[in-house]
JSON list of C-alpha atoms in Angstrom, two decimals:
[
{"chain": "A", "resi": 1, "resn": "ASP", "atom": "CA", "xyz": [-13.24, -23.14, 4.53]},
{"chain": "A", "resi": 2, "resn": "VAL", "atom": "CA", "xyz": [-10.05, -21.15, 4.10]},
{"chain": "A", "resi": 3, "resn": "ARG", "atom": "CA", "xyz": [-9.47, -18.06, 6.19]},
{"chain": "A", "resi": 4, "resn": "THR", "atom": "CA", "xyz": [-6.85, -15.45, 5.40]},
{"chain": "A", "resi": 5, "resn": "LEU", "atom": "CA", "xyz": [-5.85, -12.49, 7.51]},
{"chain": "A", "resi": 6, "resn": "GLY", "atom": "CA", "xyz": [-3.68, -9.81, 5.96]},
{"chain": "A", "resi": 7, "resn": "LEU", "atom": "CA", "xyz": [-2.28, -6.75, 7.69]},
{"chain": "A", "resi": 8, "resn": "TRP", "atom": "CA", "xyz": [-1.15, -3.73, 5.68]},
{"chain": "A", "resi": 9, "resn": "GLY", "atom": "CA", "xyz": [0.24, -0.50, 6.96]},
{"chain": "A", "resi": 10, "resn": "MET", "atom": "CA", "xyz": [3.26, 1.67, 7.50]},
{"chain": "A", "resi": 11, "resn": "GLY", "atom": "CA", "xyz": [6.43, -0.15, 8.46]},
{"chain": "A", "resi": 12, "resn": "GLY", "atom": "CA", "xyz": [7.51, -0.16, 12.07]},
{"chain": "A", "resi": 13, "resn": "THR", "atom": "CA", "xyz": [4.02, 0.02, 13.54]},
{"chain": "A", "resi": 14, "resn": "GLY", "atom": "CA", "xyz": [3.96, -3.51, 14.98]},
{"chain": "A", "resi": 15, "resn": "LYS", "atom": "CA", "xyz": [2.00, -5.38, 12.29]},
{"chain": "A", "resi": 16, "resn": "THR", "atom": "CA", "xyz": [4.24, -8.45, 12.35]},
{"chain": "A", "resi": 17, "resn": "THR", "atom": "CA", "xyz": [4.29, -8.56, 16.14]},
{"chain": "A", "resi": 18, "resn": "LEU", "atom": "CA", "xyz": [0.48, -8.36, 16.24]},
{"chain": "A", "resi": 19, "resn": "ALA", "atom": "CA", "xyz": [0.11, -10.97, 13.51]},
{"chain": "A", "resi": 20, "resn": "LYS", "atom": "CA", "xyz": [2.43, -13.43, 15.26]},
{"chain": "A", "resi": 21, "resn": "GLU", "atom": "CA", "xyz": [0.58, -12.99, 18.54]},
{"chain": "A", "resi": 22, "resn": "LEU", "atom": "CA", "xyz": [-2.79, -13.58, 16.87]},
{"chain": "A", "resi": 23, "resn": "TYR", "atom": "CA", "xyz": [-1.41, -16.61, 15.07]},
{"chain": "A", "resi": 24, "resn": "VAL", "atom": "CA", "xyz": [-0.02, -18.18, 18.24]},
{"chain": "A", "resi": 25, "resn": "ASN", "atom": "CA", "xyz": [-3.31, -17.62, 20.06]},
{"chain": "A", "resi": 26, "resn": "LEU", "atom": "CA", "xyz": [-5.65, -18.76, 17.28]},
{"chain": "A", "resi": 27, "resn": "CYS", "atom": "CA", "xyz": [-3.86, -21.43, 15.22]},
{"chain": "A", "resi": 28, "resn": "ALA", "atom": "CA", "xyz": [-4.85, -24.29, 17.54]},
{"chain": "A", "resi": 29, "resn": "GLN", "atom": "CA", "xyz": [-8.50, -23.72, 16.55]},
{"chain": "A", "resi": 30, "resn": "PHE", "atom": "CA", "xyz": [-7.77, -24.84, 12.96]},
{"chain": "A", "resi": 31, "resn": "ASP", "atom": "CA", "xyz": [-6.87, -28.22, 11.45]},
{"chain": "A", "resi": 32, "resn": "HIS", "atom": "CA", "xyz": [-4.21, -26.65, 9.22]},
{"chain": "A", "resi": 33, "resn": "HIS", "atom": "CA", "xyz": [-2.48, -23.31, 9.56]},
{"chain": "A", "resi": 34, "resn": "CYS", "atom": "CA", "xyz": [0.35, -21.33, 8.06]},
{"chain": "A", "resi": 35, "resn": "PHE", "atom": "CA", "xyz": [2.05, -18.02, 8.91]},
{"chain": "A", "resi": 36, "resn": "LEU", "atom": "CA", "xyz": [3.51, -16.06, 5.98]},
{"chain": "A", "resi": 37, "resn": "GLU", "atom": "CA", "xyz": [5.84, -13.25, 6.91]},
{"chain": "A", "resi": 38, "resn": "ASN", "atom": "CA", "xyz": [7.17, -10.35, 4.79]},
{"chain": "A", "resi": 39, "resn": "VAL", "atom": "CA", "xyz": [4.73, -10.80, 1.91]},
{"chain": "A", "resi": 40, "resn": "ARG", "atom": "CA", "xyz": [5.23, -7.84, -0.44]},
{"chain": "A", "resi": 41, "resn": "GLY", "atom": "CA", "xyz": [5.58, -6.61, -4.04]},
{"chain": "A", "resi": 42, "resn": "GLU", "atom": "CA", "xyz": [4.99, -9.50, -6.48]},
{"chain": "A", "resi": 43, "resn": "SER", "atom": "CA", "xyz": [2.55, -11.09, -4.00]},
{"chain": "A", "resi": 44, "resn": "ILE", "atom": "CA", "xyz": [0.48, -7.90, -3.88]},
{"chain": "A", "resi": 45, "resn": "ARG", "atom": "CA", "xyz": [0.45, -7.72, -7.67]},
{"chain": "A", "resi": 46, "resn": "HIS", "atom": "CA", "xyz": [-0.55, -11.37, -7.97]},
{"chain": "A", "resi": 47, "resn": "GLY", "atom": "CA", "xyz": [-3.38, -10.89, -5.50]},
{"chain": "A", "resi": 48, "resn": "LEU", "atom": "CA", "xyz": [-4.69, -7.86, -7.35]},
{"chain": "A", "resi": 49, "resn": "ASN", "atom": "CA", "xyz": [-4.37, -9.47, -10.77]},
{"chain": "A", "resi": 50, "resn": "VAL", "atom": "CA", "xyz": [-6.70, -12.31, -9.80]},
{"chain": "A", "resi": 51, "resn": "GLU", "atom": "CA", "xyz": [-9.08, -10.04, -7.88]},
{"chain": "A", "resi": 52, "resn": "LYS", "atom": "CA", "xyz": [-12.68, -10.92, -8.68]},
{"chain": "A", "resi": 53, "resn": "HIS", "atom": "CA", "xyz": [-13.64, -7.31, -9.35]},
{"chain": "A", "resi": 54, "resn": "ALA", "atom": "CA", "xyz": [-10.83, -6.46, -11.79]},
{"chain": "A", "resi": 55, "resn": "LYS", "atom": "CA", "xyz": [-12.18, -5.66, -15.24]},
{"chain": "A", "resi": 56, "resn": "VAL", "atom": "CA", "xyz": [-11.04, -7.78, -18.15]},
{"chain": "A", "resi": 57, "resn": "GLY", "atom": "CA", "xyz": [-8.60, -5.86, -20.35]},
{"chain": "A", "resi": 58, "resn": "TYR", "atom": "CA", "xyz": [-7.46, -3.59, -17.51]},
{"chain": "A", "resi": 59, "resn": "GLU", "atom": "CA", "xyz": [-4.55, -5.80, -16.41]},
{"chain": "A", "resi": 60, "resn": "GLU", "atom": "CA", "xyz": [-1.85, -3.55, -17.87]},
{"chain": "A", "resi": 61, "resn": "LEU", "atom": "CA", "xyz": [-3.45, -0.44, -16.35]},
{"chain": "A", "resi": 62, "resn": "LEU", "atom": "CA", "xyz": [-3.67, -2.23, -13.03]},
{"chain": "A", "resi": 63, "resn": "GLU", "atom": "CA", "xyz": [0.04, -3.08, -13.20]},
{"chain": "A", "resi": 64, "resn": "SER", "atom": "CA", "xyz": [0.86, 0.56, -14.02]},
{"chain": "A", "resi": 65, "resn": "THR", "atom": "CA", "xyz": [-1.26, 1.79, -11.12]},
{"chain": "A", "resi": 66, "resn": "ILE", "atom": "CA", "xyz": [0.37, -0.62, -8.69]},
{"chain": "A", "resi": 67, "resn": "GLY", "atom": "CA", "xyz": [3.77, 0.49, -9.98]},
{"chain": "A", "resi": 68, "resn": "TYR", "atom": "CA", "xyz": [2.88, 4.16, -9.49]},
{"chain": "A", "resi": 69, "resn": "CYS", "atom": "CA", "xyz": [1.76, 3.43, -5.91]},
{"chain": "A", "resi": 70, "resn": "GLY", "atom": "CA", "xyz": [4.79, 1.27, -5.18]},
{"chain": "A", "resi": 71, "resn": "GLY", "atom": "CA", "xyz": [2.38, -1.35, -3.83]},
{"chain": "A", "resi": 72, "resn": "ASN", "atom": "CA", "xyz": [1.37, 1.00, -1.01]},
{"chain": "A", "resi": 73, "resn": "PRO", "atom": "CA", "xyz": [-2.11, -0.06, 0.14]},
{"chain": "A", "resi": 74, "resn": "LEU", "atom": "CA", "xyz": [-3.27, 3.43, 1.12]},
{"chain": "A", "resi": 75, "resn": "ALA", "atom": "CA", "xyz": [-2.20, 4.88, -2.22]},
{"chain": "A", "resi": 76, "resn": "LEU", "atom": "CA", "xyz": [-3.89, 1.97, -4.02]},
{"chain": "A", "resi": 77, "resn": "LYS", "atom": "CA", "xyz": [-7.08, 2.60, -2.08]},
{"chain": "A", "resi": 78, "resn": "VAL", "atom": "CA", "xyz": [-7.13, 6.29, -3.05]},
{"chain": "A", "resi": 79, "resn": "LEU", "atom": "CA", "xyz": [-6.51, 5.61, -6.75]},
{"chain": "A", "resi": 80, "resn": "GLY", "atom": "CA", "xyz": [-8.79, 2.57, -6.77]},
{"chain": "A", "resi": 81, "resn": "ALA", "atom": "CA", "xyz": [-11.67, 4.67, -5.51]},
{"chain": "A", "resi": 82, "resn": "ASN", "atom": "CA", "xyz": [-10.92, 7.23, -8.23]},
{"chain": "A", "resi": 83, "resn": "PHE", "atom": "CA", "xyz": [-10.48, 4.73, -11.08]},
{"chain": "A", "resi": 84, "resn": "ARG", "atom": "CA", "xyz": [-13.27, 2.28, -10.20]},
{"chain": "A", "resi": 85, "resn": "THR", "atom": "CA", "xyz": [-15.90, 3.79, -12.51]},
{"chain": "A", "resi": 86, "resn": "LYS", "atom": "CA", "xyz": [-13.56, 5.20, -15.17]},
{"chain": "A", "resi": 87, "resn": "SER", "atom": "CA", "xyz": [-13.16, 4.00, -18.74]},
{"chain": "A", "resi": 88, "resn": "LYS", "atom": "CA", "xyz": [-9.82, 2.66, -19.97]},
{"chain": "A", "resi": 89, "resn": "GLU", "atom": "CA", "xyz": [-9.18, 5.90, -21.84]},
{"chain": "A", "resi": 90, "resn": "VAL", "atom": "CA", "xyz": [-9.78, 8.09, -18.78]},
{"chain": "A", "resi": 91, "resn": "TRP", "atom": "CA", "xyz": [-7.71, 5.73, -16.61]},
{"chain": "A", "resi": 92, "resn": "GLU", "atom": "CA", "xyz": [-4.80, 5.91, -19.10]},
{"chain": "A", "resi": 93, "resn": "SER", "atom": "CA", "xyz": [-5.06, 9.70, -19.22]},
{"chain": "A", "resi": 94, "resn": "GLU", "atom": "CA", "xyz": [-5.07, 9.95, -15.41]},
{"chain": "A", "resi": 95, "resn": "LEU", "atom": "CA", "xyz": [-1.99, 7.71, -15.15]},
{"chain": "A", "resi": 96, "resn": "GLU", "atom": "CA", "xyz": [-0.15, 9.92, -17.66]},
{"chain": "A", "resi": 97, "resn": "LYS", "atom": "CA", "xyz": [-1.12, 13.00, -15.66]},
{"chain": "A", "resi": 98, "resn": "LEU", "atom": "CA", "xyz": [0.11, 11.35, -12.43]},
{"chain": "A", "resi": 99, "resn": "LYS", "atom": "CA", "xyz": [3.57, 11.01, -13.98]},
{"chain": "A", "resi": 100, "resn": "LYS", "atom": "CA", "xyz": [3.74, 14.82, -14.12]},
{"chain": "A", "resi": 101, "resn": "ILE", "atom": "CA", "xyz": [1.56, 15.90, -11.19]},
{"chain": "A", "resi": 102, "resn": "PRO", "atom": "CA", "xyz": [1.43, 13.70, -8.06]},
{"chain": "A", "resi": 103, "resn": "ASN", "atom": "CA", "xyz": [-1.98, 12.91, -6.57]},
{"chain": "A", "resi": 104, "resn": "ARG", "atom": "CA", "xyz": [-2.50, 15.24, -3.59]},
{"chain": "A", "resi": 105, "resn": "ARG", "atom": "CA", "xyz": [-5.03, 12.92, -1.92]},
{"chain": "A", "resi": 106, "resn": "ILE", "atom": "CA", "xyz": [-2.41, 10.15, -1.71]},
{"chain": "A", "resi": 107, "resn": "HIS", "atom": "CA", "xyz": [0.03, 12.55, -0.10]},
{"chain": "A", "resi": 108, "resn": "ASP", "atom": "CA", "xyz": [-2.64, 13.69, 2.39]},
{"chain": "A", "resi": 109, "resn": "VAL", "atom": "CA", "xyz": [-3.58, 10.11, 3.38]},
{"chain": "A", "resi": 110, "resn": "LEU", "atom": "CA", "xyz": [0.05, 9.13, 3.87]},
{"chain": "A", "resi": 111, "resn": "LYS", "atom": "CA", "xyz": [0.77, 12.35, 5.78]},
{"chain": "A", "resi": 112, "resn": "VAL", "atom": "CA", "xyz": [-2.02, 11.56, 8.26]},
{"chain": "A", "resi": 113, "resn": "SER", "atom": "CA", "xyz": [-0.43, 8.15, 8.91]},
{"chain": "A", "resi": 114, "resn": "PHE", "atom": "CA", "xyz": [2.97, 9.77, 9.33]},
{"chain": "A", "resi": 115, "resn": "ASP", "atom": "CA", "xyz": [1.60, 12.45, 11.65]},
{"chain": "A", "resi": 116, "resn": "ASP", "atom": "CA", "xyz": [0.04, 9.75, 13.86]},
{"chain": "A", "resi": 117, "resn": "LEU", "atom": "CA", "xyz": [3.52, 8.42, 14.68]},
{"chain": "A", "resi": 118, "resn": "ASP", "atom": "CA", "xyz": [5.32, 9.83, 17.70]},
{"chain": "A", "resi": 119, "resn": "ARG", "atom": "CA", "xyz": [8.48, 11.89, 17.07]},
{"chain": "A", "resi": 120, "resn": "SER", "atom": "CA", "xyz": [10.82, 8.93, 17.58]},
{"chain": "A", "resi": 121, "resn": "GLN", "atom": "CA", "xyz": [8.84, 6.75, 15.14]},
{"chain": "A", "resi": 122, "resn": "GLN", "atom": "CA", "xyz": [8.81, 9.60, 12.61]},
{"chain": "A", "resi": 123, "resn": "ASP", "atom": "CA", "xyz": [12.59, 9.92, 12.86]},
{"chain": "A", "resi": 124, "resn": "ILE", "atom": "CA", "xyz": [13.05, 6.18, 12.32]},
{"chain": "A", "resi": 125, "resn": "PHE", "atom": "CA", "xyz": [10.65, 6.22, 9.38]},
{"chain": "A", "resi": 126, "resn": "LEU", "atom": "CA", "xyz": [12.44, 9.17, 7.79]},
{"chain": "A", "resi": 127, "resn": "ASP", "atom": "CA", "xyz": [15.88, 7.63, 8.36]},
{"chain": "A", "resi": 128, "resn": "ILE", "atom": "CA", "xyz": [14.78, 4.56, 6.43]},
{"chain": "A", "resi": 129, "resn": "ALA", "atom": "CA", "xyz": [12.62, 6.25, 3.78]},
{"chain": "A", "resi": 130, "resn": "CYS", "atom": "CA", "xyz": [15.11, 9.00, 2.99]},
{"chain": "A", "resi": 131, "resn": "PHE", "atom": "CA", "xyz": [18.32, 6.97, 3.13]},
{"chain": "A", "resi": 132, "resn": "PHE", "atom": "CA", "xyz": [18.86, 7.22, -0.62]},
{"chain": "A", "resi": 133, "resn": "ASN", "atom": "CA", "xyz": [17.38, 10.69, -1.12]},
{"chain": "A", "resi": 134, "resn": "PRO", "atom": "CA", "xyz": [17.97, 13.05, 1.83]},
{"chain": "A", "resi": 135, "resn": "ARG", "atom": "CA", "xyz": [16.03, 15.88, 0.12]},
{"chain": "A", "resi": 136, "resn": "LEU", "atom": "CA", "xyz": [12.77, 14.01, 0.79]},
{"chain": "A", "resi": 137, "resn": "ILE", "atom": "CA", "xyz": [13.03, 14.59, 4.52]},
{"chain": "A", "resi": 138, "resn": "ASN", "atom": "CA", "xyz": [11.88, 18.22, 4.13]},
{"chain": "A", "resi": 139, "resn": "ARG", "atom": "CA", "xyz": [8.54, 17.07, 2.69]},
{"chain": "A", "resi": 140, "resn": "PHE", "atom": "CA", "xyz": [7.62, 15.43, 6.01]},
{"chain": "A", "resi": 141, "resn": "ARG", "atom": "CA", "xyz": [9.13, 17.83, 8.53]},
{"chain": "A", "resi": 142, "resn": "SER", "atom": "CA", "xyz": [6.79, 20.53, 9.74]}
]
């Protein structure tokens, strides 16, 4: 049997620290073990492309959706729940609409995660996230 544990979430919340601690405490229970750190982007796409539940012929739409979400798991979850039962035509139409009008539910889910951070963590997050576009900081400040 192969066991995989993946942790997704907002940066700076201690995911890597938790994963390393779990690994150190549990790896001796297995004959073979491996710790992969900083798995992102192309790895997420690869994992989703070979997902058992992905519909045949939707690969390009899946890539576009992942691109729109920037690989963000929470955003993918929101859109995935919305697109799951949709036809290709509706999915394509929704993606075109998202280019013009951002999905409010994604914003709300991400805002809840942001709001759960203490003020210092929020400042660090905003410093990193808004480094290249300082105007974004006003979207998160209340």
